[in-house]
Coordinates of C-alpha atoms in Angstrom, one line a residue:
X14 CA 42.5 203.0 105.7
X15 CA 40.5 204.9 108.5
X16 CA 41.6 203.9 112.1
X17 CA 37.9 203.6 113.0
X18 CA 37.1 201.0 110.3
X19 CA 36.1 197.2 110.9
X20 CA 36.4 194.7 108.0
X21 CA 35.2 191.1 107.8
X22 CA 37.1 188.9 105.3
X23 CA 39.6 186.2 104.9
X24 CA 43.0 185.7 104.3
X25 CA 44.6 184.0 101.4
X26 CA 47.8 183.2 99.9
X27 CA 48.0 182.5 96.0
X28 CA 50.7 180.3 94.7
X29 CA 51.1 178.3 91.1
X30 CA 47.8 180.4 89.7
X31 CA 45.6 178.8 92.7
X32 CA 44.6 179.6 96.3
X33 CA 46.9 178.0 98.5
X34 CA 45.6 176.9 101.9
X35 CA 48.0 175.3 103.3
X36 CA 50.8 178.1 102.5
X37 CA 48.5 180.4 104.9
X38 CA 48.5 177.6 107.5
X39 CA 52.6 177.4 107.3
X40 CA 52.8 181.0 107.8
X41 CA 50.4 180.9 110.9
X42 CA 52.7 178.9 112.6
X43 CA 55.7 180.5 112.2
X44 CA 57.4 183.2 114.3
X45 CA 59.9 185.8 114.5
X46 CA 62.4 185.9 111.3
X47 CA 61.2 182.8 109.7
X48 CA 57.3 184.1 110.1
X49 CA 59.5 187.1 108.1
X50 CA 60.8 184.9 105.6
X51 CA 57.5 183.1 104.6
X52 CA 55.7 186.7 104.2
X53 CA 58.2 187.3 101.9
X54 CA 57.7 183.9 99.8
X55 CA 54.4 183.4 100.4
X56 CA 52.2 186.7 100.7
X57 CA 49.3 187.2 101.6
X58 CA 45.9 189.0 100.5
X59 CA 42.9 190.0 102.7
X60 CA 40.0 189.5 100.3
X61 CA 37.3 191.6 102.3
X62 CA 33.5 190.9 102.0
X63 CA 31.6 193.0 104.5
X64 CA 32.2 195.9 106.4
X65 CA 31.4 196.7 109.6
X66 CA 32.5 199.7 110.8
X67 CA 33.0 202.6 109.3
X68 CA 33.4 205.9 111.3
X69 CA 30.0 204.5 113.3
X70 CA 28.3 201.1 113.8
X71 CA 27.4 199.7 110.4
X72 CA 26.2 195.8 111.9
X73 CA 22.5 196.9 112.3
X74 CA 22.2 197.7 108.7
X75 CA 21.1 195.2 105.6
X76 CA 24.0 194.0 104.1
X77 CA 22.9 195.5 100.6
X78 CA 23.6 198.8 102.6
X79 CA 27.1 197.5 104.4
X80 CA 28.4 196.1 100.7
X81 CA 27.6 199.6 98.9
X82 CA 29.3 201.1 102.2
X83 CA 32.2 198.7 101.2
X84 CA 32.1 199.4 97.6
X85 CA 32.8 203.1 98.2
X86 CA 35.5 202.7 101.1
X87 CA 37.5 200.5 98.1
X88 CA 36.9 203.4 95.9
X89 CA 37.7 206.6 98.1
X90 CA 41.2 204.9 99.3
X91 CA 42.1 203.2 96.4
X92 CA 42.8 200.5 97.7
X93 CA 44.5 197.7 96.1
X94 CA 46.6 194.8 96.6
X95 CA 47.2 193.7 99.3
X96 CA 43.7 194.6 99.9
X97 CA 41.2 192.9 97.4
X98 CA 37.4 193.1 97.3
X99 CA 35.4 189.9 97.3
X100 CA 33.3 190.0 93.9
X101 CA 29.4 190.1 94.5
X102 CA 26.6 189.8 92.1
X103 CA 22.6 189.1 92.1
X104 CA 22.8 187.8 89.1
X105 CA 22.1 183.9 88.9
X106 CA 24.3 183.5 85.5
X107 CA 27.1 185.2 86.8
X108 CA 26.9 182.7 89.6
X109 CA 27.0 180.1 87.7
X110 CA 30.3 181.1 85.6
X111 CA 31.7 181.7 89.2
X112 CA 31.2 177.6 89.7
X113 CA 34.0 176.8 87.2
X114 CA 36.3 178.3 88.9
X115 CA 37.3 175.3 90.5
X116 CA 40.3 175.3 88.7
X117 CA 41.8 178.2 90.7
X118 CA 40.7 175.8 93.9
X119 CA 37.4 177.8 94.7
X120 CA 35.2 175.9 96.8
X121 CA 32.0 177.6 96.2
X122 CA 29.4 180.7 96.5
X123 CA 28.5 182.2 100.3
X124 CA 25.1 183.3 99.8
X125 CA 23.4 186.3 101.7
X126 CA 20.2 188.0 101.8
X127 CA 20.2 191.3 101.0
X128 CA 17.9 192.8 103.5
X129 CA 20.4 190.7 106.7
X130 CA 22.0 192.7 109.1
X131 CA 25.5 191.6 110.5
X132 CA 25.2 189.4 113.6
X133 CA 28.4 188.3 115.5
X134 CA 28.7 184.4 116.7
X135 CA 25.7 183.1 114.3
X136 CA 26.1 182.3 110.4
X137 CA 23.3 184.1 108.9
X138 CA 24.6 182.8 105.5
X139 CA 24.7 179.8 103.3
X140 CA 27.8 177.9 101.7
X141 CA 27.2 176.5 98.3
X142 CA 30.5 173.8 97.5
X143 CA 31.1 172.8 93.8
X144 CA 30.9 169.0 94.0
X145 CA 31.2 165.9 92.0
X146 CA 31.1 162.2 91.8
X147 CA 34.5 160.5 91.3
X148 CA 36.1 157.5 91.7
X149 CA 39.3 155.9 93.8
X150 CA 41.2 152.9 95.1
X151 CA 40.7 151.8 98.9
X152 CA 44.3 151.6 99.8
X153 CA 43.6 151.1 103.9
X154 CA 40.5 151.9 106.5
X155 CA 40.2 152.9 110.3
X156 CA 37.9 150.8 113.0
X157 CA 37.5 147.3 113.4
X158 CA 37.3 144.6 110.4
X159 CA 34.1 144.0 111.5
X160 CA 32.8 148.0 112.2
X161 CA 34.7 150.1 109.8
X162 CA 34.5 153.7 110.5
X163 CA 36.6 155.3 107.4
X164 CA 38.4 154.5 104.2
X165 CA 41.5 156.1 103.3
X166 CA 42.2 156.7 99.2
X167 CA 44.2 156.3 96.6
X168 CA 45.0 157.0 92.8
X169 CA 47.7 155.9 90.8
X170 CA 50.2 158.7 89.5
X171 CA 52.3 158.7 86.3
X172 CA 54.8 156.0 87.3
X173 CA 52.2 153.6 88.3
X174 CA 52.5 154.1 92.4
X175 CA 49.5 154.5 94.5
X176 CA 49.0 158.0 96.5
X177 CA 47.3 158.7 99.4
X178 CA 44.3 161.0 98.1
X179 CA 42.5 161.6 101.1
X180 CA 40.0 160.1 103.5
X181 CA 36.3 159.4 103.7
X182 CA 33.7 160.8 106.5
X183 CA 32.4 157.9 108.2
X184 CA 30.7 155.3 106.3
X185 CA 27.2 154.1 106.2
X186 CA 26.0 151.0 107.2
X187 CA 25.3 150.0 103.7
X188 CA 28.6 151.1 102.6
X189 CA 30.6 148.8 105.5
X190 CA 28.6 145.7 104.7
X191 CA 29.7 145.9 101.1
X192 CA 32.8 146.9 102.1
X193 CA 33.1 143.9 104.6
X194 CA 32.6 142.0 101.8
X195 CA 35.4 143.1 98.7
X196 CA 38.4 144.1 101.4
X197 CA 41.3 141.8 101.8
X198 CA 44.2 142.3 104.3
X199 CA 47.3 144.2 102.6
X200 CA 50.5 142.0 102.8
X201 CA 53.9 143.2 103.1
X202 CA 54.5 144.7 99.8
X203 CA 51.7 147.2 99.9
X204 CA 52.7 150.2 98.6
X205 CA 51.7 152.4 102.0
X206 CA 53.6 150.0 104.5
X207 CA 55.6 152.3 106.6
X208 CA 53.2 155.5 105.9
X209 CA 51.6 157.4 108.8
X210 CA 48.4 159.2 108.5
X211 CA 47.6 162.4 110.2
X212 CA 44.0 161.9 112.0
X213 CA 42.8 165.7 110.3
X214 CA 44.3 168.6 108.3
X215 CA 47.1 169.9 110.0
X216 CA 46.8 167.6 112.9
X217 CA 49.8 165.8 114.4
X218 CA 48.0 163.0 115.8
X219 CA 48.5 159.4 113.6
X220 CA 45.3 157.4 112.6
X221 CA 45.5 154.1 113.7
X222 CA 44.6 152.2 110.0
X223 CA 44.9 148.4 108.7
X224 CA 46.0 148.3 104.8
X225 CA 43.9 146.5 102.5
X226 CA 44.5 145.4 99.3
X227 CA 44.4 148.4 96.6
X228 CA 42.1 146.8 94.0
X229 CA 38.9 147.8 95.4
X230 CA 37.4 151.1 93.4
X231 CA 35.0 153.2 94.7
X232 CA 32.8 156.0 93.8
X233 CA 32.8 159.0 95.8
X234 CA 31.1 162.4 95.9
X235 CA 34.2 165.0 96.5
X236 CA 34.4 169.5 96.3
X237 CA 37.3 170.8 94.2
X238 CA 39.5 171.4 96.8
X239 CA 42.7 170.3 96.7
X240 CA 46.1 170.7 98.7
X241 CA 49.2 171.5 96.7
X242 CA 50.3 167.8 96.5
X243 CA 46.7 167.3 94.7
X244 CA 45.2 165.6 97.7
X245 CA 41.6 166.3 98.7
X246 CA 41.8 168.9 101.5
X247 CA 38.0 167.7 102.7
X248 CA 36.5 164.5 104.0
X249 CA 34.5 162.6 101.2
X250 CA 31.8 161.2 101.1
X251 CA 32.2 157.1 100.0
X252 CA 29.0 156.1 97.5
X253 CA 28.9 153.1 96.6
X254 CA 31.5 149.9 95.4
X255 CA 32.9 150.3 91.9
X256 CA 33.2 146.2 91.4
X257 CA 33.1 147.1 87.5
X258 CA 36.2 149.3 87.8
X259 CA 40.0 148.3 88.3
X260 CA 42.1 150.8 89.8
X261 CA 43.8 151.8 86.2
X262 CA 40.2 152.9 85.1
X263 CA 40.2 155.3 88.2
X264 CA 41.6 158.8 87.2
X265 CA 45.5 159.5 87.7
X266 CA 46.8 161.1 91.1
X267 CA 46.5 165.0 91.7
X268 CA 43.1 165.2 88.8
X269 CA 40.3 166.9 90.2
X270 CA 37.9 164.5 87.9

């Protein structure tokens, strides 16, 4: 690779046939001989998707221009893994397939005009995520009883033990009243008494949350992304009460449907 080159990408790590996000976070926060050590078991791939720089200043250009520029750096170095160019296409059907990649925990599409050029600080592009309506079990909330502000989620796994699953963004106003309405206190044998929640993805600070009951189901509207442990790595987005559903009608832990 040319000294005077400039890439814009992302790094990624790929572990059990799926992108791993929370391998790359591990390996950001370590150092010295352990940073070492996670390399080694959990490498890395820069998947690039624009470039920059390239002998002179490429930003001022369309990005058709900058991806053929790209397109032809991969070619004349040969470069391979650990290098890995982003796929690209203007064709709506190849798109599409793309989508079902959710299996391989792809989020979505980025999508950019072909006539943009490159401008630092400002997101000139659109993100598409591959999302769909699922359901869960309430297993505890955040706020008052009286002004909820989140709902923390559950689904049963193979032995019949409720999992944390992930939490919701805040919920409506509709959503609390009904809410207010189905919840009932959790006693002591709740399945989560003890468990501490982290307040956001890779966050060390503990939500403050009140158990409820598990037997309320909801429907919620989720992307595919998953952690390792098969817990949405995004917020959600609660939809409505599932008062027709029993949490053994809700899907089993670590399914993305």
């Amino acid at each position: 690779m040319p000294d005077d080159t400039a890439l814009d990408g992302e790094l990624v790590v790929w572990e059990s046939d799926r992108l791993s996000f929370e391998r790359l976070q591990q390996r950001a926060h370590r150092r010295a001989a352990t940073a070492v050590r996670a390399a080694e078991q959990w490498p890395a791939h820069f998947v690039a998707f624009d470039l920059l720089r390239a002998g002179a200043d490429l930003t001022a250009q369309p990005y058709q221009a900058r991806r053929a520029a790209l397109e032809q750096l991969f070619a004349d170095h040969r470069l391979n893994a650990p290098w890995t160019l982003c796929p690209s296409t203007t064709d709506p059907k190849q798109a599409t397939d793309w989508l079902e990649w959710s299996t391989v925990a792809l989020e979505g599409l980025v999508f950019k005009r072909l006539d943009q050029r490159y401008v630092p600080a400002f997101r000139a592009w659109r993100k598409y995520r591959s999302r769909h309506t699922t359901e869960a079990v309430i297993g505890a909330v955040t706020g008052a009883p009286a002004a909820l502000t989140t709902a923390l989620l559950g689904r049963l796994d193979a032995d019949g033990r409720l999992q944390y699953a992930g939490r919701t963004t805040v919920l409506n106003l509709a959503v609390r009243q009904a809410l207010a309405a189905e919840l009932l206190q959790g006693g002591p044998a709740h399945p989560w008494t003890g468990w501490t929640f982290s307040a956001s993805w890779g966050s060390r600070e503990q939500l403050a949350v009140r158990l409820v009951e598990p037997v309320v189901v909801a429907e919620v509207a989720v992307d595919v992304s998953l952690d390792a442990a098969g817990r949405w790595r995004h917020p959600v987005r609660l939809e409505r009460v599932r008062s027709d559903l029993t949490p053994s009608d809700v899907p089993l832990f670590g399914q993305e449907l």
